[in-house]
Every structure is written in C-alpha cells, then in structure tokens.
C-alpha cells in the first residue's frame, strides 16, 4: 500500500506565558492511500490540534509530516495555502459555506484560488455538485438549503480540486441522525471510489463507519485499531 | 488568482452591502465634490473674467491713479496721496509721447439719468467725457452718425454719441440723430449711435453717452483724476509704447528719477494676471479644505473596512482553509477600499463639474472641465483608498485560519 500521510514524532507546544502546554506530546502514524480513518478523542485530547496539522492549517513545533511525498512541516504560509488548495478537501461541522454565494460559487471557490479559468471552473463545479446529488440546487444560497444539502455542497467543494485527502471534522455534528447517516454513506461511497478520508469525531457511531480508528488521549495515541476486512482473518 | 477575479469579488461584496457602501463613499463624494465644484467655478469665472477683460482693445493699456485690482483691503494712503491725473497732463502726454497709435483721455461719471421728452432711463447710465481716439482704444464702433471731432473738443460742444440701450429707452420709434437729449439735466445733441457692445461681468456696455472731455470738465469740475487709454500700433512695439508713455508721463508729473511711478499702468494681460493671483488664494484655501474632507472620508473608509474585516472573519477563514493566500485576501480588501473611494471620486467629480459649471453659467461664464483637477481628484481618491485600505486589508490577510474559522 502506498503511504499518503507519514507523521513522525509530531509535537505541538503552546507557550502560555510562563506555562508550556503540550497539545501533542509525541505522535507518529502512517495513513495509506484510500484508507478510511476516524480520529477519536474527548475534548482537550489534542485531536483538534492534530486535525489542524494534518489539514495544513497549522505546523508542528517539532517532528515531520510528509503528505503525498512532500514535507509540509517546514512550509511557510503561502506554501501551506497551496497544499490546502491542491491536496486537502475540508468538510466542517458547521459547513462553512459563504453565506452570500450560491452553491455553485461555493464549490467553484477552490478552483478560483487554483487559477482555473471561468468556463472550466463552472464545468468542474457542476460535475462535483451533480456527484453529490445537487444538480438542481446549484443556484441556491446556503440559507435556501437544508442542513444535509449544505453538507453535500461542502463535500462537493472538498472534492472539486480532486484532493488526495478529504478531512472531515465532525461532519454530522449539526445534522439529525438520518441526514447524518446519508452523509456518512456519501463519504463511504467516496472512499469506495478511491478517496482517502479522515474523519475527526467524538461519536462512536460515526467513527464506526471508518475501518481504522485512531484514539487520541492527552496528546498521545491511545489506540490504533484497523478492523479486518470481511473475509479476512 | 487573477486581479479581474478579485475585482469582481470585491464588487459583489460591495453590491451585497449597498447601503453601507453608499454611505461610506458619500464621504469621498463630498470631499471630491467640494474641490471639483470650487475649481470648476473658479476656472469658469477666470475664463469669464479673461473674456470680459478683452473688452479693452487689443494692444491697449490704461493709465490711472489707482491700481485696477487692489488686493488687501481698502485703497491705502499710498494711492490716495498721489496727485490726480489732470486734463493738462493728458494733453501734454498726447503731444510729447511718440510711439503710440491712439490715445484718449477719459473722465467717467456713473449712475446718471438720461431723458428725452417723456422718456427717461434708469439711473444707471454712464457719461464719459473723452477725446477723438476713444473709439479705437475702447473698441467701439459708431453705427449711425459720427464720433467727436477735434473741433468739438476744443469748442466744448454740447454733442454726444449714445449706446444702444439709451437709444432703446429714449427713442423707441424715432431716429435719435440730431435730436436733443438731457444728460444729467443738461442739453446735448445726439450726433452718433454706437453698435451694440454687449456685457462685461454682467454689466451692460451699451448704457453710455460720450461727450467732449472739455464739456465734462466744465460740468463736473476738475477734482477727479482722469484715465488715459493708449493703443500701440502693433504687438511688437507694445512694450516700447508702455516705456515711452511711462517715461514721458513721469517727466510731466515731475517724478524724480529713482522714485516709484505715481500712476498705474495696466493692460488686459496685467489684469488677468492679477485676477489669477487672486483666485490662486481661493484655490489654496479650497484645496486645503477638500484635503481635510478627504482625510475624514478616508478615516470613514478605514473604519468601515475594519468593521467589515471583523464581520467577515469567518469568510476569511473559509477562504484561507480552501487555499487563499494572504496576498489574495490582502488584495481583495484593498481593492474593495479602492473601489469605494474611486466610485465616490467619480461621482464627486461629475457632481462637482456639473454644479461648478451651473454656478459659472449663473455668473455668465463659459462651461469648462478642469482636467487637471479631475486628474488630481482621481489620483488623490486612489491614494485615499490605498492609504486607508492597507491597514484593514493587512489585518484581514494576517488572520490565522484556525482562529478565523472558529470565529462566530
């Protein structure tokens, strides 16, 4: 299996005046392409910090992070922006869509920053929206869509740059159980089509959709279990 | 990311916040409007003054006791204490000066009533006692009849030449030539009528009667200083003529060598330049006030951009998370500030040029577009946009995406 993420001895330290706070004490793991991983942990465990580092929103204090063959742990802000644009698709708990823009424009946005031409952009964004079943909602603004539809728009936006990793932070946290299941099914479907997915959650029910569960506690990996495939053992 | 994309983005943002955008740019509108309106009105006025001053004949200058434009308060003692320019001095000047082509002495009285039979004019008529060259130096033409002769000057004849307005008031249906007319209650015979001359600074130039200067001195006495108008034969010997007239008049008036002239010489050109130096002060004042207005407007833009950055923290976080660079965010907010100030500037310029010209038209000046001030206006608006937009844009660009995403 080809490695997508290689994290080695990652430490994240915050200097709070005189006190030093270690959000991540020493974390190492690898994630291969096309894996479906859940990162679990209670609040304060360091899972959000880990997610920010995996998502290239933050850099570790020490340690190395290789994403898709590139060492991103030493990159500057502009290089990280480029990596986020090309390699990572974010799905957030609160959807984080631009309220004043319609679904199509929201999905188009990563392509704008990637410097893709208008016509091409619209075509790709329309395809992405169609792939999440929203072909007839493209001109709707977020407040004209249901929660589930908004999360689908967000997933379409995450997919649109064809990233090597989809990073979902509590993707069902603001949805009812049924809609949540639909979103999880959509993510599972994306995984089956070859996408690498990491979800960050504290809900066991959600985490169980993933084949591999990494549990974080007090800035360390407490558990890392991969369910056997059916028919294995 | 192309600048065009950013431009569209900024425009869209402003469009979704119309009221706020309009209020913000109205500050700029007012600042630019005030400067452009004042500059346009001044330019219109100036060109009006210039065309008004061209009423004097070409290559012509005037000699008089007081300066034509007196900046800085009332006529001061320096001018009042000068001896009057007398008829005898004028006659001597005509004899002794050599290079001039035409020269006329003038003795003006205004606010007079002219009468003929039951007809009377308003008390806003001017009488001028003068000499035969006056039509040339003042650029008047006799339409019917003739002008004063040398003989009539010497004999102090009761004859006059009248302007069109006088004709219209006193002779609505008859030919005035040869008729008797009362000028300030004294009898005169009309020997000529001028072609209409129009107006200068809103004042009619056709409400006049011209009489022999000798008659004028007889009636009104000798206690006032005369004007002398002189025309050079061509542009080339204009300055030579000024020199000659000045030096001859100095001798006649007994000015010692090295002393200052005790009379003033002015021409169209010198009048225009003194008017220009006068309007210059207005321009500095208006420029300074508008600068303060633009400064206030700029602070308004900065304020609203800071509010906007705070309000849109989440949007900035989202944009950064999906790959916007700091420079993209910086440009987006900077372009917004520049658009605000530019749109305000353009509206201010249009309103300013319009109302400046309306004022100009009201003051009977011609329509002008002060291109230099339009350019200055646009440039200073851009500067305001950049100067006051940079800090909020920088603040937006420097936001940490994690904190920005968490912002509610």
CSV table of C-alpha atoms in Angstrom, one decimal, chain B residues 92-375:
chain,number,residue,atom,x,y,z
B,92,UNK,CA,0.8,117.2,-22.8
B,93,UNK,CA,1.3,113.4,-22.9
B,94,UNK,CA,-0.5,113.2,-26.2
B,95,UNK,CA,1.9,115.9,-27.6
B,96,UNK,CA,5.1,114.5,-26.2
B,97,UNK,CA,4.7,110.8,-26.3
B,98,UNK,CA,5.9,109.4,-29.7
B,99,UNK,CA,5.3,105.8,-30.2
B,100,UNK,CA,1.6,105.3,-29.6
B,101,UNK,CA,-1.1,105.0,-32.3
B,102,UNK,CA,-4.2,106.2,-30.4
B,103,UNK,CA,-4.6,107.9,-27.1
B,104,UNK,CA,-7.7,109.1,-25.4
B,105,UNK,CA,-8.4,110.9,-22.1
B,106,UNK,CA,-11.4,109.6,-20.1
B,107,UNK,CA,-13.5,111.2,-17.4
B,108,UNK,CA,-16.3,108.9,-16.2
B,109,UNK,CA,-19.4,109.6,-14.2
B,110,UNK,CA,-21.9,106.8,-13.5
B,111,UNK,CA,-25.4,106.5,-12.0
B,112,UNK,CA,-26.9,109.2,-14.2
B,113,UNK,CA,-30.4,109.6,-15.7
B,114,UNK,CA,-30.8,110.4,-19.4
B,115,UNK,CA,-34.1,111.9,-20.7
B,116,UNK,CA,-35.8,112.7,-24.0
B,117,UNK,CA,-39.3,114.1,-24.0
B,118,UNK,CA,-41.5,111.9,-21.7
B,119,UNK,CA,-38.9,109.1,-21.9
B,120,UNK,CA,-36.3,108.6,-19.1
B,121,UNK,CA,-33.7,105.9,-18.4
B,122,UNK,CA,-33.0,104.2,-15.1
B,123,UNK,CA,-30.3,106.0,-13.0
B,124,UNK,CA,-27.6,103.5,-14.1
B,125,UNK,CA,-26.3,105.4,-17.1
B,126,UNK,CA,-22.6,106.4,-17.5
B,127,UNK,CA,-21.3,109.6,-19.1
B,128,UNK,CA,-17.8,109.7,-20.4
B,129,UNK,CA,-16.0,112.8,-21.4
B,130,UNK,CA,-13.3,111.9,-23.8
B,131,UNK,CA,-11.2,112.7,-26.9
B,132,UNK,CA,-11.5,111.6,-30.6
B,133,UNK,CA,-9.3,108.4,-30.3
B,134,UNK,CA,-11.6,106.8,-27.7
B,135,UNK,CA,-13.5,104.5,-30.1
B,136,UNK,CA,-10.1,102.9,-31.1
B,137,UNK,CA,-8.7,102.4,-27.6
B,138,UNK,CA,-12.0,101.1,-26.3
B,139,UNK,CA,-13.0,99.1,-29.3
B,140,UNK,CA,-16.4,100.8,-30.0
B,141,UNK,CA,-17.9,101.4,-33.5
B,142,UNK,CA,-20.2,104.2,-34.5
B,143,UNK,CA,-23.1,102.6,-36.3
B,144,UNK,CA,-25.0,105.8,-37.3
B,145,UNK,CA,-23.8,109.3,-37.4
B,146,UNK,CA,-20.2,110.1,-36.4
B,147,UNK,CA,-17.8,110.4,-33.4
B,148,UNK,CA,-16.4,113.5,-31.7
B,149,UNK,CA,-14.3,115.8,-33.8
B,150,UNK,CA,-11.2,117.7,-32.6
B,151,UNK,CA,-13.1,120.9,-33.1
B,152,UNK,CA,-15.9,119.8,-30.8
B,153,UNK,CA,-13.4,119.1,-28.1
B,154,UNK,CA,-11.8,122.5,-28.4
B,155,UNK,CA,-15.2,124.3,-28.5
B,156,UNK,CA,-16.6,122.1,-25.7
B,157,UNK,CA,-19.6,121.4,-27.8
B,158,UNK,CA,-22.9,120.1,-26.4
B,159,UNK,CA,-22.9,116.9,-28.5
B,160,UNK,CA,-23.0,113.2,-27.6
B,161,UNK,CA,-22.8,109.7,-29.0
B,162,UNK,CA,-25.1,107.2,-27.3
B,163,UNK,CA,-25.1,103.5,-26.7
B,164,UNK,CA,-27.9,101.1,-27.9
B,165,UNK,CA,-29.6,100.8,-24.5
B,166,UNK,CA,-30.0,104.6,-24.4
B,167,UNK,CA,-31.5,104.5,-27.9
B,168,UNK,CA,-33.9,101.8,-27.0
B,169,UNK,CA,-35.1,103.6,-23.8
B,170,UNK,CA,-35.3,107.1,-25.2
B,171,UNK,CA,-36.0,106.7,-28.9
B,172,UNK,CA,-38.2,103.6,-29.2
B,173,UNK,CA,-39.6,104.6,-32.5
B,174,UNK,CA,-37.6,107.5,-33.9
B,175,UNK,CA,-34.1,108.1,-35.2
B,176,UNK,CA,-32.0,109.8,-32.4
B,177,UNK,CA,-29.5,111.6,-34.7
B,178,UNK,CA,-29.9,115.3,-34.4
B,179,UNK,CA,-32.3,115.1,-31.5
B,180,UNK,CA,-32.0,116.9,-28.2
B,181,UNK,CA,-31.3,114.7,-25.2
B,182,UNK,CA,-30.9,115.6,-21.5
B,183,UNK,CA,-27.8,114.1,-19.9
B,184,UNK,CA,-28.0,114.6,-16.1
B,185,UNK,CA,-30.3,117.5,-16.8
B,186,UNK,CA,-28.1,119.3,-19.4
B,187,UNK,CA,-29.0,119.6,-23.1
B,188,UNK,CA,-27.0,117.7,-25.7
B,189,UNK,CA,-27.5,116.9,-29.4
B,190,UNK,CA,-27.1,113.3,-30.4
B,191,UNK,CA,-24.6,113.1,-33.3
B,192,UNK,CA,-23.9,109.3,-33.3
B,193,UNK,CA,-25.1,105.9,-32.1
B,194,UNK,CA,-22.7,103.0,-31.2
B,195,UNK,CA,-23.0,99.5,-32.4
B,196,UNK,CA,-24.1,97.2,-29.5
B,197,UNK,CA,-21.2,96.0,-27.5
B,198,UNK,CA,-22.8,93.6,-25.0
B,199,UNK,CA,-21.9,93.0,-21.5
B,200,UNK,CA,-18.8,92.5,-19.3
B,201,UNK,CA,-19.2,90.9,-15.9
B,202,UNK,CA,-23.0,91.2,-16.2
B,203,UNK,CA,-22.7,94.9,-16.7
B,204,UNK,CA,-24.1,96.5,-19.9
B,205,UNK,CA,-21.5,98.3,-22.1
B,206,UNK,CA,-24.3,100.0,-24.1
B,207,UNK,CA,-25.8,102.3,-21.4
B,208,UNK,CA,-23.4,105.1,-22.1
B,209,UNK,CA,-23.2,108.6,-23.6
B,210,UNK,CA,-19.9,110.0,-24.8
B,211,UNK,CA,-19.3,113.8,-24.7
B,212,UNK,CA,-16.3,116.0,-25.3
B,213,UNK,CA,-14.0,115.9,-22.3
B,214,UNK,CA,-13.9,119.7,-22.2
B,215,UNK,CA,-17.6,119.8,-21.7
B,216,UNK,CA,-17.4,117.2,-19.0
B,217,UNK,CA,-14.8,119.2,-17.1
B,218,UNK,CA,-17.0,122.3,-17.4
B,219,UNK,CA,-19.9,120.5,-15.9
B,220,UNK,CA,-18.4,118.3,-13.2
B,221,UNK,CA,-15.2,120.3,-12.4
B,222,UNK,CA,-11.6,119.2,-12.1
B,223,UNK,CA,-11.5,117.5,-8.8
B,224,UNK,CA,-11.2,114.0,-10.2
B,225,UNK,CA,-8.4,112.1,-11.7
B,226,UNK,CA,-8.7,111.1,-15.4
B,227,UNK,CA,-7.9,107.8,-17.1
B,228,UNK,CA,-5.8,107.7,-20.2
B,229,UNK,CA,-6.2,104.8,-22.6
B,230,UNK,CA,-3.4,104.1,-25.1
B,231,UNK,CA,-3.2,101.8,-28.1
B,232,UNK,CA,0.2,100.7,-29.5
B,233,UNK,CA,0.4,100.3,-33.3
B,234,UNK,CA,1.2,96.6,-33.0
B,235,UNK,CA,2.0,93.9,-30.5
B,236,UNK,CA,5.7,94.3,-31.4
B,237,UNK,CA,6.0,97.9,-30.1
B,238,UNK,CA,3.5,97.4,-27.3
B,239,UNK,CA,6.2,97.4,-24.6
B,240,UNK,CA,8.1,100.2,-26.3
B,241,UNK,CA,4.9,102.2,-26.2
B,242,UNK,CA,4.4,101.4,-22.5
B,243,UNK,CA,8.0,102.5,-21.8
B,244,UNK,CA,7.6,105.7,-23.8
B,245,UNK,CA,4.3,106.7,-22.2
B,246,UNK,CA,5.6,105.9,-18.8
B,247,UNK,CA,8.8,107.9,-19.1
B,248,UNK,CA,7.1,110.9,-20.7
B,249,UNK,CA,4.3,110.9,-18.1
B,250,UNK,CA,6.9,110.7,-15.3
B,251,UNK,CA,8.5,113.9,-16.6
B,252,UNK,CA,5.2,115.6,-17.0
B,253,UNK,CA,4.1,114.6,-13.4
B,254,UNK,CA,7.5,115.5,-12.0
B,255,UNK,CA,8.5,112.1,-10.7
B,256,UNK,CA,12.2,112.2,-9.7
B,257,UNK,CA,14.5,109.6,-11.2
B,258,UNK,CA,14.6,106.5,-9.0
B,259,UNK,CA,11.2,107.2,-7.4
B,260,UNK,CA,8.3,104.9,-8.0
B,261,UNK,CA,5.7,105.8,-10.6
B,262,UNK,CA,2.9,107.9,-9.1
B,263,UNK,CA,0.4,106.3,-11.5
B,264,UNK,CA,-0.6,102.8,-12.5
B,265,UNK,CA,-0.4,101.2,-15.9
B,266,UNK,CA,-2.5,98.1,-16.6
B,267,UNK,CA,-3.4,96.1,-19.6
B,268,UNK,CA,-5.7,93.1,-20.3
B,269,UNK,CA,-2.7,90.9,-19.5
B,270,UNK,CA,-1.7,92.5,-16.3
B,271,UNK,CA,-5.4,92.5,-15.2
B,272,UNK,CA,-5.7,88.8,-16.0
B,273,UNK,CA,-2.5,88.0,-14.1
B,274,UNK,CA,-3.7,89.9,-11.0
B,275,UNK,CA,-7.1,88.2,-11.2
B,276,UNK,CA,-5.2,84.9,-11.5
B,277,UNK,CA,-3.1,85.6,-8.5
B,278,UNK,CA,-6.2,86.5,-6.6
B,279,UNK,CA,-8.0,83.2,-7.5
B,280,UNK,CA,-4.9,81.4,-6.6
B,281,UNK,CA,-5.5,82.1,-2.9
B,282,UNK,CA,-9.0,80.7,-3.3
B,283,UNK,CA,-7.6,77.6,-4.8
B,284,UNK,CA,-5.2,77.0,-2.0
B,285,UNK,CA,-8.0,77.5,0.5
B,286,UNK,CA,-10.4,75.2,-1.3
B,287,UNK,CA,-7.6,72.6,-1.8
B,288,UNK,CA,-6.8,72.6,1.9
B,289,UNK,CA,-10.5,72.3,3.0
B,290,UNK,CA,-11.0,69.5,0.5
B,291,UNK,CA,-7.9,67.8,1.7
B,292,UNK,CA,-9.4,67.7,5.2
B,293,UNK,CA,-12.7,66.5,3.8
B,294,UNK,CA,-10.9,63.6,2.0
B,295,UNK,CA,-8.9,62.8,5.1
B,296,UNK,CA,-12.2,62.5,7.1
B,297,UNK,CA,-13.7,60.4,4.3
B,298,UNK,CA,-10.6,58.2,4.3
B,299,UNK,CA,-10.9,57.6,8.0
B,300,UNK,CA,-14.6,56.7,7.3
B,301,UNK,CA,-13.4,54.1,4.7
B,302,UNK,CA,-10.8,52.7,7.1
B,303,UNK,CA,-13.4,52.4,9.9
B,304,UNK,CA,-15.9,50.6,7.7
B,305,UNK,CA,-13.2,48.3,6.3
B,306,UNK,CA,-12.2,47.4,9.8
B,307,UNK,CA,-15.8,46.6,10.7
B,308,UNK,CA,-16.0,44.6,7.5
B,309,UNK,CA,-12.9,42.6,8.3
B,310,UNK,CA,-14.2,41.7,11.7
B,311,UNK,CA,-17.6,40.8,10.4
B,312,UNK,CA,-16.2,38.6,7.7
B,313,UNK,CA,-13.6,36.9,9.8
B,314,UNK,CA,-15.3,33.5,9.2
B,315,UNK,CA,-15.4,34.2,5.4
B,316,UNK,CA,-11.6,34.9,5.5
B,317,UNK,CA,-11.1,31.7,7.5
B,318,UNK,CA,-13.0,29.7,4.9
B,319,UNK,CA,-11.1,31.3,2.0
B,320,UNK,CA,-7.8,30.6,3.7
B,321,UNK,CA,-8.8,27.0,4.5
B,322,UNK,CA,-9.6,26.2,0.9
B,323,UNK,CA,-6.4,27.7,-0.4
B,324,UNK,CA,-6.4,31.5,-0.5
B,325,UNK,CA,-3.0,33.0,0.1
B,326,UNK,CA,-2.6,36.0,2.4
B,327,UNK,CA,-1.9,38.1,-0.7
B,328,UNK,CA,-5.2,37.1,-2.2
B,329,UNK,CA,-7.1,38.3,0.9
B,330,UNK,CA,-5.0,41.5,1.1
B,331,UNK,CA,-5.8,42.3,-2.5
B,332,UNK,CA,-9.4,41.6,-2.1
B,333,UNK,CA,-9.9,44.0,0.8
B,334,UNK,CA,-7.6,46.6,-0.7
B,335,UNK,CA,-9.5,46.5,-4.0
B,336,UNK,CA,-12.7,47.0,-2.1
B,337,UNK,CA,-11.4,50.1,-0.4
B,338,UNK,CA,-10.1,51.5,-3.7
B,339,UNK,CA,-13.3,50.8,-5.5
B,340,UNK,CA,-15.2,52.6,-2.7
B,341,UNK,CA,-13.0,55.6,-3.0
B,342,UNK,CA,-12.9,55.6,-6.8
B,343,UNK,CA,-16.6,55.3,-7.3
B,344,UNK,CA,-17.0,58.1,-4.7
B,345,UNK,CA,-14.4,60.1,-6.5
B,346,UNK,CA,-16.0,59.7,-9.9
B,347,UNK,CA,-19.5,60.6,-8.6
B,348,UNK,CA,-17.9,63.6,-6.8
B,349,UNK,CA,-16.1,64.7,-10.0
B,350,UNK,CA,-19.3,64.5,-12.1
B,351,UNK,CA,-21.4,66.4,-9.5
B,352,UNK,CA,-18.6,68.9,-9.0
B,353,UNK,CA,-18.1,69.7,-12.6
B,354,UNK,CA,-21.9,70.0,-13.1
B,355,UNK,CA,-22.6,72.3,-10.2
B,356,UNK,CA,-19.4,74.3,-10.7
B,357,UNK,CA,-20.5,75.0,-14.2
B,358,UNK,CA,-24.0,75.8,-13.1
B,359,UNK,CA,-22.5,78.4,-10.8
B,360,UNK,CA,-20.4,79.5,-13.7
B,361,UNK,CA,-23.4,79.8,-16.0
B,362,UNK,CA,-25.2,81.8,-13.3
B,363,UNK,CA,-22.2,84.1,-13.2
B,364,UNK,CA,-22.3,84.2,-17.0
B,365,UNK,CA,-19.0,82.4,-17.5
B,366,UNK,CA,-18.5,79.7,-20.1
B,367,UNK,CA,-18.6,75.9,-19.4
B,368,UNK,CA,-15.2,74.4,-18.5
B,369,UNK,CA,-13.9,71.0,-17.4
B,370,UNK,CA,-10.9,71.5,-15.1
B,371,UNK,CA,-9.0,68.4,-16.5
B,372,UNK,CA,-6.0,69.0,-14.1
B,373,UNK,CA,-8.3,68.9,-11.1
B,374,UNK,CA,-10.2,65.9,-12.4
B,375,UNK,CA,-6.9,64.0,-12.6
